[in-house]
């Protein structure tokens, strides 16, 4: 299959924009966002990404939004919360509902840690939104065969409806599966 997208492409998909770039490079944000600001960042960087690159992406995203939600491994999230402790709000836990084998060298995992940065107030919709979100992974689905750690759309949706307003821009620097 011949690829249609190449590095540097900016795609307009209805109201959405998708930039084929590097989430750790400030120029990518400039091209994608221009002078616009995002109401929130919701992102899920790769598990094995170097922490210095994650810090760079966080710093870049901070220019365009003062409210960020980051998913990742336990170690990534603790390091991110420690480095940006003055911005850190609290952790959420994404409970997969059933354990997933990540590595044969550690116990099966049944959660992701999600970190909230910034002091944007949550909208109380009376729906029981809490710091533990029990949302199954894509395991057992066709999507899981393509994206091993894929998330259901309902996961970012919960944060978007509780922390953003209609017509606000949501920035996802890593365009993660499900984020």
PDB file of C-alpha atoms in Angstrom, residues 40-157:
ATOM      1  CA  UNK A  40      -7.548  21.006  26.869  1.00  0.00           C
ATOM      2  CA  UNK A  41      -4.896  18.491  25.930  1.00  0.00           C
ATOM      3  CA  UNK A  42      -5.750  14.786  26.103  1.00  0.00           C
ATOM      4  CA  UNK A  43      -2.950  12.497  25.025  1.00  0.00           C
ATOM      5  CA  UNK A  44      -1.377   9.073  25.409  1.00  0.00           C
ATOM      6  CA  UNK A  45       2.320   8.997  24.443  1.00  0.00           C
ATOM      7  CA  UNK A  46       4.021   5.696  23.579  1.00  0.00           C
ATOM      8  CA  UNK A  47       5.000   3.613  26.616  1.00  0.00           C
ATOM      9  CA  UNK A  48       8.648   3.375  25.639  1.00  0.00           C
ATOM     10  CA  UNK A  49       9.150   7.055  24.766  1.00  0.00           C
ATOM     11  CA  UNK A  50      12.153   8.678  26.458  1.00  0.00           C
ATOM     12  CA  UNK A  51      11.107  10.934  29.355  1.00  0.00           C
ATOM     13  CA  UNK A  52      13.042  13.925  27.977  1.00  0.00           C
ATOM     14  CA  UNK A  53      10.887  13.715  24.837  1.00  0.00           C
ATOM     15  CA  UNK A  54       7.729  13.507  26.959  1.00  0.00           C
ATOM     16  CA  UNK A  55       8.858  16.577  28.923  1.00  0.00           C
ATOM     17  CA  UNK A  56       9.483  18.403  25.641  1.00  0.00           C
ATOM     18  CA  UNK A  57       6.029  17.486  24.355  1.00  0.00           C
ATOM     19  CA  UNK A  58       4.474  18.602  27.654  1.00  0.00           C
ATOM     20  CA  UNK A  59       6.289  21.951  27.443  1.00  0.00           C
ATOM     21  CA  UNK A  60       5.194  22.420  23.823  1.00  0.00           C
ATOM     22  CA  UNK A  61       1.567  21.545  24.616  1.00  0.00           C
ATOM     23  CA  UNK A  62       1.646  23.955  27.595  1.00  0.00           C
ATOM     24  CA  UNK A  63       2.077  26.854  25.173  1.00  0.00           C
ATOM     25  CA  UNK A  64      -1.306  26.020  23.619  1.00  0.00           C
ATOM     26  CA  UNK A  65      -3.309  24.904  26.667  1.00  0.00           C
ATOM     27  CA  UNK A  66      -3.091  25.400  30.416  1.00  0.00           C
ATOM     28  CA  UNK A  67      -5.110  22.234  31.086  1.00  0.00           C
ATOM     29  CA  UNK A  68      -3.724  18.808  30.218  1.00  0.00           C
ATOM     30  CA  UNK A  69      -4.683  15.157  30.703  1.00  0.00           C
ATOM     31  CA  UNK A  70      -1.848  12.659  30.121  1.00  0.00           C
ATOM     32  CA  UNK A  71      -2.099   8.862  30.084  1.00  0.00           C
ATOM     33  CA  UNK A  72       0.762   6.432  30.381  1.00  0.00           C
ATOM     34  CA  UNK A  73       2.675   3.888  32.360  1.00  0.00           C
ATOM     35  CA  UNK A  74       2.994   4.181  36.134  1.00  0.00           C
ATOM     36  CA  UNK A  75       6.620   5.271  35.870  1.00  0.00           C
ATOM     37  CA  UNK A  76       5.930   7.847  33.128  1.00  0.00           C
ATOM     38  CA  UNK A  77       3.076   9.421  35.067  1.00  0.00           C
ATOM     39  CA  UNK A  78       4.919   9.583  38.384  1.00  0.00           C
ATOM     40  CA  UNK A  79       7.915  11.213  36.686  1.00  0.00           C
ATOM     41  CA  UNK A  80       5.676  13.662  34.802  1.00  0.00           C
ATOM     42  CA  UNK A  81       3.743  14.589  37.968  1.00  0.00           C
ATOM     43  CA  UNK A  82       7.018  15.035  39.877  1.00  0.00           C
ATOM     44  CA  UNK A  83       8.596  17.297  37.246  1.00  0.00           C
ATOM     45  CA  UNK A  84       5.456  19.446  36.859  1.00  0.00           C
ATOM     46  CA  UNK A  85       4.259  19.167  40.451  1.00  0.00           C
ATOM     47  CA  UNK A  86       3.222  22.840  40.581  1.00  0.00           C
ATOM     48  CA  UNK A  87       0.744  22.144  37.731  1.00  0.00           C
ATOM     49  CA  UNK A  88      -0.259  18.648  38.875  1.00  0.00           C
ATOM     50  CA  UNK A  89      -3.842  18.203  40.089  1.00  0.00           C
ATOM     51  CA  UNK A  90      -4.347  14.495  40.736  1.00  0.00           C
ATOM     52  CA  UNK A  91      -4.300  11.008  39.240  1.00  0.00           C
ATOM     53  CA  UNK A  92      -7.130   9.073  37.679  1.00  0.00           C
ATOM     54  CA  UNK A  93      -7.034   5.303  37.214  1.00  0.00           C
ATOM     55  CA  UNK A  94      -8.234   3.656  34.023  1.00  0.00           C
ATOM     56  CA  UNK A  95      -9.329   0.162  35.129  1.00  0.00           C
ATOM     57  CA  UNK A  96      -9.238  -2.156  32.089  1.00  0.00           C
ATOM     58  CA  UNK A  97     -11.805  -4.482  33.752  1.00  0.00           C
ATOM     59  CA  UNK A  98      -9.575  -7.462  32.918  1.00  0.00           C
ATOM     60  CA  UNK A  99      -5.785  -7.858  33.167  1.00  0.00           C
ATOM     61  CA  UNK A 100      -3.504  -7.536  30.147  1.00  0.00           C
ATOM     62  CA  UNK A 101      -0.066  -9.099  29.710  1.00  0.00           C
ATOM     63  CA  UNK A 102       2.411  -6.302  28.980  1.00  0.00           C
ATOM     64  CA  UNK A 103       5.621  -8.176  29.734  1.00  0.00           C
ATOM     65  CA  UNK A 104       6.533 -11.622  30.994  1.00  0.00           C
ATOM     66  CA  UNK A 105       8.766  -9.949  33.587  1.00  0.00           C
ATOM     67  CA  UNK A 106       6.004  -8.295  35.592  1.00  0.00           C
ATOM     68  CA  UNK A 107       2.468  -8.944  36.846  1.00  0.00           C
ATOM     69  CA  UNK A 108      -0.369  -8.554  34.375  1.00  0.00           C
ATOM     70  CA  UNK A 109      -1.594  -4.970  34.214  1.00  0.00           C
ATOM     71  CA  UNK A 110      -5.178  -3.938  34.789  1.00  0.00           C
ATOM     72  CA  UNK A 111      -4.777  -0.171  34.784  1.00  0.00           C
ATOM     73  CA  UNK A 112      -3.338   2.962  33.246  1.00  0.00           C
ATOM     74  CA  UNK A 113      -2.564   6.039  35.279  1.00  0.00           C
ATOM     75  CA  UNK A 114      -3.958   9.299  33.965  1.00  0.00           C
ATOM     76  CA  UNK A 115      -2.586  12.609  35.252  1.00  0.00           C
ATOM     77  CA  UNK A 116      -4.454  15.912  35.391  1.00  0.00           C
ATOM     78  CA  UNK A 117      -2.464  19.146  35.093  1.00  0.00           C
ATOM     79  CA  UNK A 118      -4.039  22.569  35.531  1.00  0.00           C
ATOM     80  CA  UNK A 119      -6.886  23.768  37.680  1.00  0.00           C
ATOM     81  CA  UNK A 120      -9.799  23.754  35.251  1.00  0.00           C
ATOM     82  CA  UNK A 121     -12.977  22.926  37.142  1.00  0.00           C
ATOM     83  CA  UNK A 122     -14.832  19.739  36.338  1.00  0.00           C
ATOM     84  CA  UNK A 123     -18.424  20.003  35.145  1.00  0.00           C
ATOM     85  CA  UNK A 124     -20.559  17.935  37.511  1.00  0.00           C
ATOM     86  CA  UNK A 125     -23.024  16.205  35.204  1.00  0.00           C
ATOM     87  CA  UNK A 126     -24.496  14.075  38.000  1.00  0.00           C
ATOM     88  CA  UNK A 127     -23.266  10.904  36.290  1.00  0.00           C
ATOM     89  CA  UNK A 128     -20.905   9.552  38.961  1.00  0.00           C
ATOM     90  CA  UNK A 129     -17.673  10.559  37.162  1.00  0.00           C
ATOM     91  CA  UNK A 130     -14.851   9.608  39.507  1.00  0.00           C
ATOM     92  CA  UNK A 131     -11.101   9.135  39.696  1.00  0.00           C
ATOM     93  CA  UNK A 132     -11.505   5.462  38.693  1.00  0.00           C
ATOM     94  CA  UNK A 133     -12.831   4.851  35.189  1.00  0.00           C
ATOM     95  CA  UNK A 134     -13.856   1.239  34.535  1.00  0.00           C
ATOM     96  CA  UNK A 135     -13.700   1.047  30.758  1.00  0.00           C
ATOM     97  CA  UNK A 136     -12.702  -2.160  28.997  1.00  0.00           C
ATOM     98  CA  UNK A 137      -9.777  -2.131  26.592  1.00  0.00           C
ATOM     99  CA  UNK A 138     -10.173  -3.151  22.966  1.00  0.00           C
ATOM    100  CA  UNK A 139      -8.880  -6.635  23.841  1.00  0.00           C
ATOM    101  CA  UNK A 140     -10.794  -9.293  21.959  1.00  0.00           C
ATOM    102  CA  UNK A 141     -11.807  -6.901  19.184  1.00  0.00           C
ATOM    103  CA  UNK A 142     -10.538  -6.572  15.622  1.00  0.00           C
ATOM    104  CA  UNK A 143      -8.975  -3.226  16.584  1.00  0.00           C
ATOM    105  CA  UNK A 144      -6.898  -4.938  19.305  1.00  0.00           C
ATOM    106  CA  UNK A 145      -5.114  -7.010  16.681  1.00  0.00           C
ATOM    107  CA  UNK A 146      -3.886  -3.791  15.031  1.00  0.00           C
ATOM    108  CA  UNK A 147      -3.409  -1.615  18.127  1.00  0.00           C
ATOM    109  CA  UNK A 148      -2.390  -3.688  21.132  1.00  0.00           C
ATOM    110  CA  UNK A 149      -2.917  -0.920  23.695  1.00  0.00           C
ATOM    111  CA  UNK A 150      -5.829   0.769  21.930  1.00  0.00           C
ATOM    112  CA  UNK A 151      -8.382   2.627  24.035  1.00  0.00           C
ATOM    113  CA  UNK A 152     -12.096   2.839  23.531  1.00  0.00           C
ATOM    114  CA  UNK A 153     -13.352   6.253  22.439  1.00  0.00           C
ATOM    115  CA  UNK A 154     -15.428   6.352  25.641  1.00  0.00           C
ATOM    116  CA  UNK A 155     -12.249   6.945  27.673  1.00  0.00           C
ATOM    117  CA  UNK A 156     -11.230  10.357  26.243  1.00  0.00           C
ATOM    118  CA  UNK A 157     -14.937  11.158  25.859  1.00  0.00           C
TER     119      UNK A 157
END
